[in-house]
Structures are given as C-alpha cells and as structure tokens.
Coordinates of N, CA and C in Angstrom, one line a residue:
M1497 N 95.0 119.9 103.5 CA 94.4 120.0 104.9 C 95.4 119.7 105.9
Y1498 N 95.6 120.7 106.7 CA 96.6 120.8 108.0 C 98.1 120.8 107.4
L1499 N 98.2 121.7 106.2 CA 99.8 121.9 105.7 C 100.1 123.0 106.5
E1500 N 99.3 123.9 106.9 CA 99.7 125.0 107.6 C 98.9 125.3 108.8
Q1501 N 99.7 125.8 110.0 CA 98.9 126.1 111.2 C 98.0 124.8 111.8
S1502 N 98.9 123.8 111.7 CA 98.1 122.5 112.2 C 97.9 122.4 113.6
P1503 N 96.7 121.8 113.9 CA 96.4 121.6 115.4 C 97.1 120.4 115.9
Y1504 N 98.0 119.5 115.0 CA 98.7 118.4 115.5 C 100.0 118.8 115.6
H1505 N 100.8 117.8 116.4 CA 102.1 117.9 116.7 C 103.0 118.0 115.3
N1506 N 102.6 117.1 114.4 CA 103.3 117.1 113.1 C 102.2 116.6 112.1
P1507 N 101.8 117.2 111.3 CA 100.7 116.5 110.4 C 101.0 115.4 109.3
Y1508 N 102.5 115.4 109.3 CA 103.0 114.4 108.3 C 103.0 113.0 108.9
D1509 N 102.8 113.2 110.3 CA 102.9 111.8 110.9 C 101.6 111.2 111.1
L1510 N 100.6 112.0 110.6 CA 99.2 111.5 110.5 C 98.8 110.3 109.7
M1511 N 98.1 109.3 110.0 CA 97.7 108.3 109.3 C 96.5 108.7 108.5
T1512 N 96.6 108.4 107.2 CA 95.5 109.1 106.3 C 94.7 108.0 105.6
F1513 N 93.3 107.8 105.6 CA 92.6 106.8 105.3 C 91.1 107.2 104.6
Y1514 N 90.6 106.4 103.8 CA 89.2 106.9 103.3 C 88.1 106.0 103.9
D1515 N 88.5 104.7 104.7 CA 87.6 104.0 105.3 C 88.3 103.2 106.3
N1516 N 87.6 102.6 107.4 CA 87.9 101.8 108.2 C 87.1 100.9 109.1
H1517 N 87.3 100.4 110.2 CA 86.3 99.5 110.9 C 85.3 100.3 111.7
D1518 N 85.4 101.6 111.6 CA 84.3 102.4 112.5 C 83.6 103.5 111.6
M1519 N 83.7 103.2 110.2 CA 82.8 104.1 109.4 C 82.5 103.2 108.2
A1520 N 81.5 103.8 107.3 CA 81.0 103.3 106.4 C 82.3 102.9 105.1
R1521 N 82.0 101.8 104.3 CA 83.1 101.6 103.4 C 83.0 102.6 102.3
M1522 N 84.1 103.1 101.8 CA 84.0 104.1 100.6 C 83.0 103.9 99.6
N1523 N 82.2 104.7 99.1 CA 81.1 104.6 98.1 C 81.7 104.9 96.9
A1524 N 82.2 104.1 96.1 CA 82.9 104.4 94.9 C 83.1 103.3 94.0
D1525 N 83.2 103.5 92.7 CA 83.5 102.4 91.9 C 85.1 102.0 91.7
I1526 N 85.5 101.1 90.8 CA 86.8 100.8 90.7 C 87.8 102.0 90.4
K1527 N 87.3 102.8 89.5 CA 87.9 104.0 89.3 C 88.2 104.9 90.5
G1528 N 87.3 105.1 91.1 CA 87.2 105.9 92.4 C 88.3 105.5 93.4
F1529 N 88.1 104.0 93.6 CA 89.4 103.6 94.6 C 90.7 103.6 94.2
I1530 N 90.9 103.7 92.7 CA 92.0 103.9 92.2 C 92.7 105.2 92.3
N1531 N 91.7 106.4 92.1 CA 92.2 107.6 92.2 C 92.3 108.0 93.7
A1532 N 91.5 107.3 94.5 CA 91.8 107.7 96.1 C 93.0 107.0 96.6
N1533 N 93.6 106.0 96.1 CA 94.9 105.5 96.3 C 95.9 106.3 95.7
N1534 N 95.9 106.9 94.6 CA 96.7 107.7 93.9 C 97.1 108.8 94.8
W1535 N 95.9 109.5 95.5 CA 96.0 110.5 96.3 C 96.8 110.2 97.7
L1536 N 96.4 108.9 98.0 CA 96.6 108.6 99.7 C 98.2 108.4 99.5
F1537 N 98.7 107.7 98.5 CA 100.1 107.3 98.6 C 101.1 108.4 98.1
T1538 N 100.6 109.5 97.6 CA 101.4 110.6 97.3 C 101.4 111.8 97.9
S1539 N 100.2 112.0 98.7 CA 100.1 113.2 99.6 C 100.6 113.0 100.9
R1540 N 100.5 114.0 101.7 CA 101.3 114.1 103.1 C 100.5 113.0 103.9
G1541 N 101.3 112.4 105.0 CA 100.7 111.4 105.8 C 100.9 110.1 105.7
I1542 N 100.7 109.1 106.5 CA 101.1 107.7 106.4 C 99.8 107.0 105.8
P1543 N 99.8 106.5 104.6 CA 98.7 105.9 104.0 C 98.2 104.6 104.8
V1544 N 97.0 104.3 105.0 CA 96.5 103.3 105.5 C 95.4 102.6 104.8
V1545 N 95.4 101.5 104.2 CA 94.4 100.7 103.4 C 93.5 99.7 104.4
Y1546 N 92.5 99.8 104.5 CA 91.8 99.0 105.3 C 91.5 97.7 104.4
Y1547 N 91.3 96.7 105.2 CA 91.3 95.3 104.3 C 90.1 95.4 103.3
G1548 N 90.3 94.7 102.2 CA 89.1 94.8 101.3 C 89.1 95.8 100.3
S1549 N 89.4 96.9 100.8 CA 89.5 98.1 99.9 C 90.4 97.9 98.5
E1550 N 91.2 96.9 98.7 CA 92.1 96.7 97.5 C 91.4 95.8 96.4
T1551 N 90.0 95.5 96.8 CA 89.1 94.9 95.8 C 87.8 95.7 95.6
A1552 N 87.9 96.8 96.2 CA 86.5 97.7 96.4 C 85.6 96.8 97.2
F1553 N 85.7 95.9 98.0 CA 85.1 94.9 98.6 C 84.0 95.7 99.6
M1554 N 82.6 95.3 99.0 CA 81.2 95.9 99.7 C 81.3 97.3 99.6
A1555 N 81.8 97.9 98.6 CA 81.8 99.3 98.4 C 80.3 100.1 98.8
G1556 N 80.5 101.1 99.6 CA 79.4 101.9 99.8 C 78.5 101.5 101.0
T1557 N 78.8 100.2 101.6 CA 77.9 99.7 102.6 C 78.2 100.3 103.9
A1558 N 76.9 100.5 104.7 CA 77.1 101.3 105.9 C 77.8 100.6 107.0
E1559 N 78.4 101.5 108.0 CA 79.1 100.9 109.3 C 78.4 99.7 109.9
H1560 N 79.0 98.7 110.0 CA 78.7 97.7 110.8 C 77.8 96.8 109.8
E1561 N 77.7 97.0 108.5 CA 76.9 96.3 107.6 C 77.8 95.5 106.5
G1562 N 79.0 96.2 106.3 CA 80.1 95.7 105.3 C 81.6 96.0 105.8
N1563 N 81.8 96.9 106.9 CA 83.1 96.9 107.3 C 83.7 96.1 108.0
R1564 N 83.0 95.1 108.6 CA 83.7 94.0 109.5 C 83.3 92.5 108.7
N1565 N 82.9 92.5 107.6 CA 82.2 91.2 107.2 C 83.7 90.3 106.8
Y1566 N 83.2 89.0 106.8 CA 84.4 88.0 106.2 C 84.9 88.3 105.0
Y1567 N 86.1 88.3 104.7 CA 86.5 88.6 103.3 C 86.6 87.3 102.5
G1568 N 87.5 86.3 103.2 CA 87.6 85.0 102.4 C 88.5 84.7 101.4
V1569 N 89.0 83.4 101.3 CA 90.2 83.2 100.6 C 90.0 83.6 99.2
D1570 N 88.8 83.3 98.6 CA 88.5 83.7 97.2 C 88.9 85.4 96.9
K1571 N 88.4 86.0 97.9 CA 88.8 87.6 97.7 C 90.4 87.7 97.8
I1572 N 90.8 87.0 98.5 CA 92.4 87.2 98.7 C 92.9 86.9 97.3
A1573 N 92.6 85.9 96.7 CA 93.0 85.3 95.5 C 92.7 86.3 94.3
E1574 N 91.6 86.9 94.4 CA 91.2 87.9 93.5 C 92.0 89.1 93.3
A1575 N 92.5 89.6 94.7 CA 93.3 90.8 94.7 C 94.6 90.6 93.8
K1576 N 95.0 89.4 93.6 CA 96.4 89.2 92.8 C 96.2 90.0 91.2
T1577 N 95.2 90.0 90.9 CA 94.7 90.3 89.4 C 93.8 91.6 89.5
H1578 N 93.2 92.1 90.6 CA 92.2 93.0 90.6 C 92.9 94.5 90.3
P1579 N 92.2 95.3 89.5 CA 92.8 96.4 88.9 C 93.0 97.5 90.1
V1580 N 92.1 97.4 91.0 CA 92.6 98.2 92.2 C 93.9 97.9 92.9
A1581 N 93.8 96.6 93.0 CA 95.2 96.1 93.9 C 96.4 96.3 93.1
Q1582 N 96.3 96.2 91.7 CA 97.3 96.2 90.8 C 97.8 97.7 90.7
S1583 N 96.8 98.6 90.7 CA 97.2 100.1 90.5 C 97.9 100.3 91.8
M1584 N 97.3 100.0 93.0 CA 97.8 100.5 94.2 C 99.4 99.9 94.4
K1585 N 99.6 98.8 94.0 CA 100.8 98.2 94.1 C 101.7 99.0 93.3
T1586 N 101.5 99.6 92.2 CA 102.4 100.3 91.4 C 102.6 101.9 92.2
V1587 N 101.6 102.4 92.7 CA 101.9 103.6 93.4 C 102.6 103.4 94.8
A1588 N 102.2 102.5 95.4 CA 102.9 102.0 96.7 C 104.4 101.6 96.4
H1589 N 104.8 101.1 95.3 CA 106.1 100.9 95.1 C 107.0 102.1 94.7
I1590 N 106.2 103.2 94.0 CA 107.0 104.6 93.8 C 107.0 105.2 95.1
R1591 N 106.1 105.0 95.9 CA 106.4 105.7 97.3 C 107.4 105.0 97.9
K1592 N 107.5 103.8 98.0 CA 108.4 103.0 98.8 C 109.9 103.6 98.4
E1593 N 110.0 103.8 97.0 CA 111.4 104.1 96.6 C 111.9 105.7 96.6
S1594 N 110.7 106.5 97.1 CA 111.0 108.0 97.1 C 110.9 108.4 98.4
V1595 N 111.9 109.1 98.9 CA 112.1 109.7 100.2 C 111.1 110.9 100.3
A1596 N 111.0 111.6 99.2 CA 110.1 112.9 99.1 C 108.7 112.5 99.5
L1597 N 108.3 111.4 98.7 CA 106.7 111.0 99.0 C 106.6 110.6 100.3
Q1598 N 107.5 109.9 101.0 CA 107.4 109.4 102.3 C 107.4 110.6 103.2
R1599 N 108.4 111.5 103.2 CA 108.6 112.4 104.2 C 108.8 113.9 103.8
G1600 N 108.5 114.3 102.5 CA 108.8 115.6 102.0 C 107.6 116.5 102.3
L1601 N 107.9 117.8 102.5 CA 106.8 118.8 102.6 C 106.0 118.8 101.6
Q1602 N 104.7 119.0 101.6 CA 103.8 119.3 100.5 C 103.5 120.7 100.2
L1603 N 103.9 121.0 99.0 CA 103.6 122.4 98.4 C 102.6 122.3 97.3
N1604 N 101.4 122.7 97.6 CA 100.2 122.6 96.8 C 100.4 123.7 95.5
L1605 N 100.3 123.2 94.2 CA 100.4 124.0 93.0 C 99.1 124.4 92.4
D1606 N 98.4 123.5 92.1 CA 97.0 123.6 91.4 C 96.1 122.5 91.5
F1607 N 95.0 122.8 91.8 CA 93.8 121.9 92.0 C 92.7 122.5 91.1
N1608 N 92.2 121.5 90.2 CA 91.0 121.7 89.5 C 90.1 120.6 89.7
Q1609 N 89.0 120.6 88.8 CA 87.8 119.6 89.1 C 88.4 118.1 89.0
D1610 N 89.1 117.8 88.1 CA 89.6 116.5 87.8 C 91.2 116.4 88.0
T1611 N 91.9 117.4 88.2 CA 93.3 117.3 88.2 C 93.9 117.9 89.4
A1612 N 95.3 117.6 89.7 CA 95.8 118.2 91.1 C 97.2 118.0 90.6
A1613 N 98.0 119.0 91.3 CA 99.5 119.2 91.1 C 100.1 119.6 92.4
F1614 N 101.1 119.0 92.9 CA 101.7 119.5 94.1 C 103.1 118.8 94.1
Y1615 N 103.9 119.5 94.8 CA 105.2 119.1 95.3 C 105.6 118.4 96.6
R1616 N 106.2 117.4 96.6 CA 106.6 116.9 97.9 C 108.0 117.1 97.8
I1617 N 108.6 117.9 98.8 CA 110.0 118.3 98.8 C 110.6 117.8 100.0
Y1618 N 112.0 117.1 99.8 CA 112.8 116.5 100.8 C 114.1 116.9 100.5
Q1619 N 114.7 118.1 101.7 CA 116.0 118.4 101.5 C 116.5 118.4 103.0
H1620 N 117.2 117.3 103.4 CA 117.8 117.4 104.6 C 119.0 116.4 104.8
D1621 N 120.0 117.0 105.7 CA 121.3 116.2 105.8 C 121.8 115.7 104.7
G1622 N 121.8 116.6 103.7 CA 122.4 116.2 102.3 C 121.7 115.4 101.3
V1623 N 120.5 115.0 101.7 CA 119.7 114.2 100.8 C 118.7 115.0 100.3
I1624 N 118.7 115.0 99.0 CA 117.7 116.0 98.2 C 116.8 115.1 97.3
Q1625 N 115.3 115.4 97.4 CA 114.6 114.9 96.3 C 113.3 115.7 96.1
N1626 N 113.1 116.1 95.1 CA 111.8 116.8 94.8 C 110.8 115.7 93.8
A1627 N 109.6 115.8 94.4 CA 108.7 115.0 93.6 C 107.5 115.8 93.3
L1628 N 107.4 116.0 92.0 CA 106.2 117.0 91.3 C 105.2 115.6 90.9
V1629 N 104.0 115.8 91.5 CA 103.0 114.9 91.7 C 102.0 115.5 90.7
L1630 N 101.4 114.7 89.8 CA 100.3 115.1 88.9 C 99.3 114.1 88.9
L1631 N 97.9 114.4 89.2 CA 97.0 113.5 89.4 C 95.8 113.8 88.4
N1632 N 95.1 112.7 87.9 CA 94.0 112.9 86.8 C 93.0 112.0 87.2
K1633 N 91.9 112.4 87.8 CA 90.7 111.5 88.0 C 89.7 111.5 86.9
G1634 N 90.0 112.1 85.9 CA 89.0 112.1 84.8 C 89.2 110.8 84.1
D1635 N 88.2 110.6 83.0 CA 88.0 109.3 82.5 C 88.7 109.5 81.1
A1636 N 89.5 110.5 80.7 CA 90.3 110.8 79.6 C 91.7 111.3 79.7
E1637 N 92.8 110.8 79.1 CA 94.0 111.5 79.4 C 94.1 112.8 79.3
T1638 N 94.8 113.5 80.0 CA 94.6 115.0 79.8 C 96.1 115.5 80.2
S1639 N 96.5 116.6 79.6 CA 97.9 117.3 79.9 C 97.8 118.3 80.9
I1640 N 98.3 118.2 81.9 CA 98.4 119.1 83.2 C 99.4 120.2 82.8
E1641 N 99.0 121.4 82.8 CA 99.9 122.6 82.4 C 100.2 123.4 83.7
L1642 N 101.5 123.7 83.9 CA 101.9 124.5 85.0 C 102.7 125.6 84.6
S1643 N 102.6 126.7 85.3 CA 103.7 127.9 84.9 C 103.6 128.7 86.2
G1644 N 104.6 129.6 86.2 CA 104.7 130.3 87.3 C 105.8 130.5 88.0
D1645 N 106.1 131.1 89.1 CA 107.2 131.1 89.9 C 107.3 130.2 91.1
K1646 N 106.5 129.0 91.1 CA 106.6 127.9 92.1 C 107.0 126.7 91.6
L1647 N 107.5 126.9 90.3 CA 108.3 125.6 89.6 C 109.6 125.6 89.7
H1648 N 110.2 124.6 90.3 CA 111.7 124.4 90.3 C 112.4 123.9 89.2
A1649 N 113.2 124.7 88.5 CA 113.6 124.5 87.1 C 114.6 123.3 87.1
G1650 N 114.6 122.4 86.1 CA 115.6 121.5 86.1 C 115.1 120.2 85.5
T1651 N 116.0 119.2 85.3 CA 115.6 117.8 84.7 C 114.9 116.9 85.5
Y1652 N 113.7 116.4 85.2 CA 113.1 115.5 86.0 C 112.9 114.0 85.3
T1653 N 112.8 113.0 86.2 CA 112.5 111.8 85.6 C 111.3 111.1 86.0
D1654 N 110.4 110.7 85.1 CA 109.3 110.0 85.4 C 109.4 108.8 86.2
A1655 N 108.7 108.6 87.4 CA 109.2 107.5 88.3 C 108.6 106.2 87.6
M1656 N 107.5 106.3 86.8 CA 107.1 105.2 86.2 C 107.7 104.8 85.0
S1657 N 107.9 105.6 84.1 CA 108.3 105.4 82.8 C 110.0 105.7 82.6
G1658 N 110.5 106.2 83.4 CA 111.9 106.6 83.3 C 112.2 107.8 82.3
K1659 N 111.3 108.2 81.7 CA 111.3 109.4 80.8 C 111.9 110.7 81.4
Q1660 N 112.7 111.3 80.8 CA 113.1 112.5 81.4 C 112.6 113.8 80.7
T1661 N 112.4 114.7 81.6 CA 111.9 116.1 80.9 C 112.3 117.2 81.4
S1662 N 112.4 118.3 80.8 CA 113.0 119.6 81.3 C 112.0 120.5 81.9
I1663 N 112.1 121.2 83.0 CA 111.0 122.3 83.4 C 112.0 123.6 83.4
S1664 N 111.5 124.5 82.6 CA 112.0 126.0 83.1 C 111.1 126.8 83.5
N1665 N 110.3 127.4 82.6 CA 109.3 128.3 83.0 C 107.9 127.9 83.1
G1666 N 107.8 126.5 82.5 CA 106.4 125.8 82.6 C 106.3 124.6 82.3
L1667 N 105.4 123.7 82.3 CA 105.2 122.3 82.2 C 103.9 121.8 81.6
S1668 N 104.1 121.1 80.6 CA 102.9 120.6 80.0 C 103.0 118.9 80.1
Y1669 N 102.3 118.3 80.6 CA 102.9 116.9 80.9 C 101.5 115.8 80.7
P1670 N 101.2 114.7 80.0 CA 100.1 114.0 79.8 C 100.0 113.0 81.1
V1671 N 98.9 113.0 81.6 CA 98.5 112.1 82.7 C 97.4 111.3 82.2
P1672 N 97.6 109.9 82.4 CA 96.5 108.8 81.8 C 95.1 109.2 82.7
A1673 N 94.2 108.7 81.9 CA 93.0 108.7 82.7 C 92.9 107.9 84.2
N1674 N 92.4 108.5 85.1 CA 92.5 107.8 86.5 C 93.8 107.5 86.8
G1675 N 94.7 108.5 86.5 CA 96.1 108.2 86.7 C 96.9 109.0 87.5
V1676 N 98.2 108.5 87.7 CA 99.1 109.4 88.6 C 100.5 109.4 87.8
V1677 N 101.0 110.6 87.8 CA 102.6 110.9 87.4 C 103.3 111.4 88.4
V1678 N 104.5 110.9 88.7 CA 105.4 111.4 89.7 C 106.9 111.6 89.1
L1679 N 107.2 112.9 89.0 CA 108.3 113.3 88.2 C 109.5 113.6 89.4
L1680 N 110.7 113.2 89.4 CA 111.5 113.1 90.3 C 112.9 114.2 90.0
N1681 N 113.2 115.0 90.7 CA 114.3 115.9 90.6 C 115.2 115.9 91.9
D1682 N 116.5 115.8 91.7 CA 117.2 115.8 92.7 C 118.4 116.8 92.9
T1683 N 118.0 118.1 92.5 CA 118.7 119.3 92.8 C 118.2 120.2 93.7
A1684 N 119.0 121.0 94.4 CA 118.6 121.8 95.6 C 117.8 123.0 95.1
I1685 N 116.8 123.4 95.8 CA 115.9 124.5 95.6 C 116.5 125.8 95.8
S1686 N 116.5 126.6 94.7 CA 117.1 127.8 94.9 C 116.2 129.1 94.6
N1687 N 114.8 128.7 94.0 CA 114.0 129.6 93.8 C 113.4 130.3 95.1
P1688 N 113.5 131.6 95.1 CA 113.0 132.2 96.5 C 111.7 132.2 96.9
K1689 N 110.9 132.1 95.7 CA 109.4 131.9 96.0 C 109.1 130.6 96.8
I1690 N 109.7 129.5 96.2 CA 109.6 128.3 96.8 C 110.0 128.2 98.3
L1691 N 111.2 128.7 98.4 CA 112.0 128.6 99.8 C 111.1 129.3 100.6
A1692 N 110.5 130.4 100.4 CA 109.6 131.0 101.1 C 108.2 130.4 101.6
E1693 N 107.6 129.7 100.6 CA 106.6 128.5 100.9 C 107.2 127.4 101.8
L1694 N 108.2 127.0 101.6 CA 109.0 125.9 102.5 C 109.0 126.4 103.8
A1695 N 109.6 127.8 104.0 CA 109.6 128.3 105.4 C 108.4 128.2 106.3
K1696 N 107.3 128.5 105.4 CA 105.9 128.7 106.1 C 105.6 127.2 106.5
L1697 N 105.6 126.3 105.6 CA 105.5 125.0 105.8 C 106.1 124.3 107.1
Q1698 N 107.4 124.6 107.1 CA 108.2 123.9 108.1 C 107.8 124.5 109.6
Q1699 N 107.2 125.6 109.6 CA 106.8 126.2 110.9 C 105.7 125.1 111.6
V1700 N 105.2 124.3 110.9 CA 104.2 123.2 111.6 C 105.0 121.8 111.7
V1701 N 106.2 122.0 111.4 CA 106.8 120.4 111.4 C 108.1 120.6 112.6
P1702 N 107.8 119.8 113.8 CA 108.8 119.9 114.7 C 110.2 119.6 114.2
M1703 N 111.3 120.2 114.8 CA 112.5 120.1 114.5 C 113.2 119.0 115.5

C-alpha cells in the first residue's frame, strides 16, 4: 500500500500498526499476532506495537473496552516468555541489524493466500544491502518458490540461521509455519528489470 503514487510526502516515514488507543484490539490468536509482527517489522514504514500486543492482551475487544485497560505487573512478567513477545524480539533484532529493512525500498515479488515475498533494497552512499523477505502465515512449513527476472542473482545469507544460499534463475526456500525468513545480499543491483522497478519506486521518495 502506498509504494507507488503515494499521497504522503514519504510513505517510508509512515508509522505502521494494527491496533492502538483509538481502535479495537486486533482480533487474532497468538499465531495471528506473530504473523502480523513478522509483516510489521519487515515491510515498509516504522513499526509501532501498542502496549499489550506483545502478549495478545484482550485480543478482539472493542474500542474503549480493552484498548486502554490496566496491563499490570503480572502481564509484564508474562511477556518475558510469551511466544508473541519472543517471536517479536527475534524479528525486531533482525530489523535492527538490517539497514535494508529499516530504510530500503520495497519491491513486491509474489503474494499468495498464506505466503508473501518481497525485496527491501538499500543502495545509497556506498552502502549496499538487499533483503529478500519470505513470509508464511500457514500452519505448516512450506517452500516458497520464486523465479523470473525480478530476482537479483548472488549469494544470500539467512539473517536468522546464518545459512548461505545461491540465487541465479530461481529460488526454493523453506519457511517455517507462521514464520519469516530474511535473506541478505550485499552486491549492487545490475538487473535492468529490477533497476527499472526501483526507478519507479524512487519517484515517491523525496531526495
């Protein structure tokens, strides 16, 4: 949304969220919150997590019925081991260490019912990082398969496992259930198809 022809000065400076103090809490289970955070911390914009969402606090309650309620010290303690909080901590750390996830242009590749794939590409002032993001909100591990002329060939490193993989004409990569994979590459884009797409995306980003 708002990657091209944005009505905003810079869509990458927008703060992104799924609930806050003026709307109902997100109506989802633990897996839903994990998947939402995986998207929030890898896609364009500045992620904002409202208090309590790290433990799915009062999920689904209407505005003014659960979005401003007392959280309490017990819930704070629970967050230390809660699966939503632990998953969010992992993806937030990956974002913290990746300039591409923080500031890179987003080039969408493929979106299906339970999976998504897109690039975050940052190449500025001699700093180069390409992050290939693979998302799976299904309940079973699946291999995301990509092919075509929008793939940047080269060696990529899995930001979570450290495993290296080579991409040439295509990719088939396993993504865990309700999981995210970020593959990082640090070579300059030369593919003319990708460069043309990046030129379009740059039209909505002020210099």
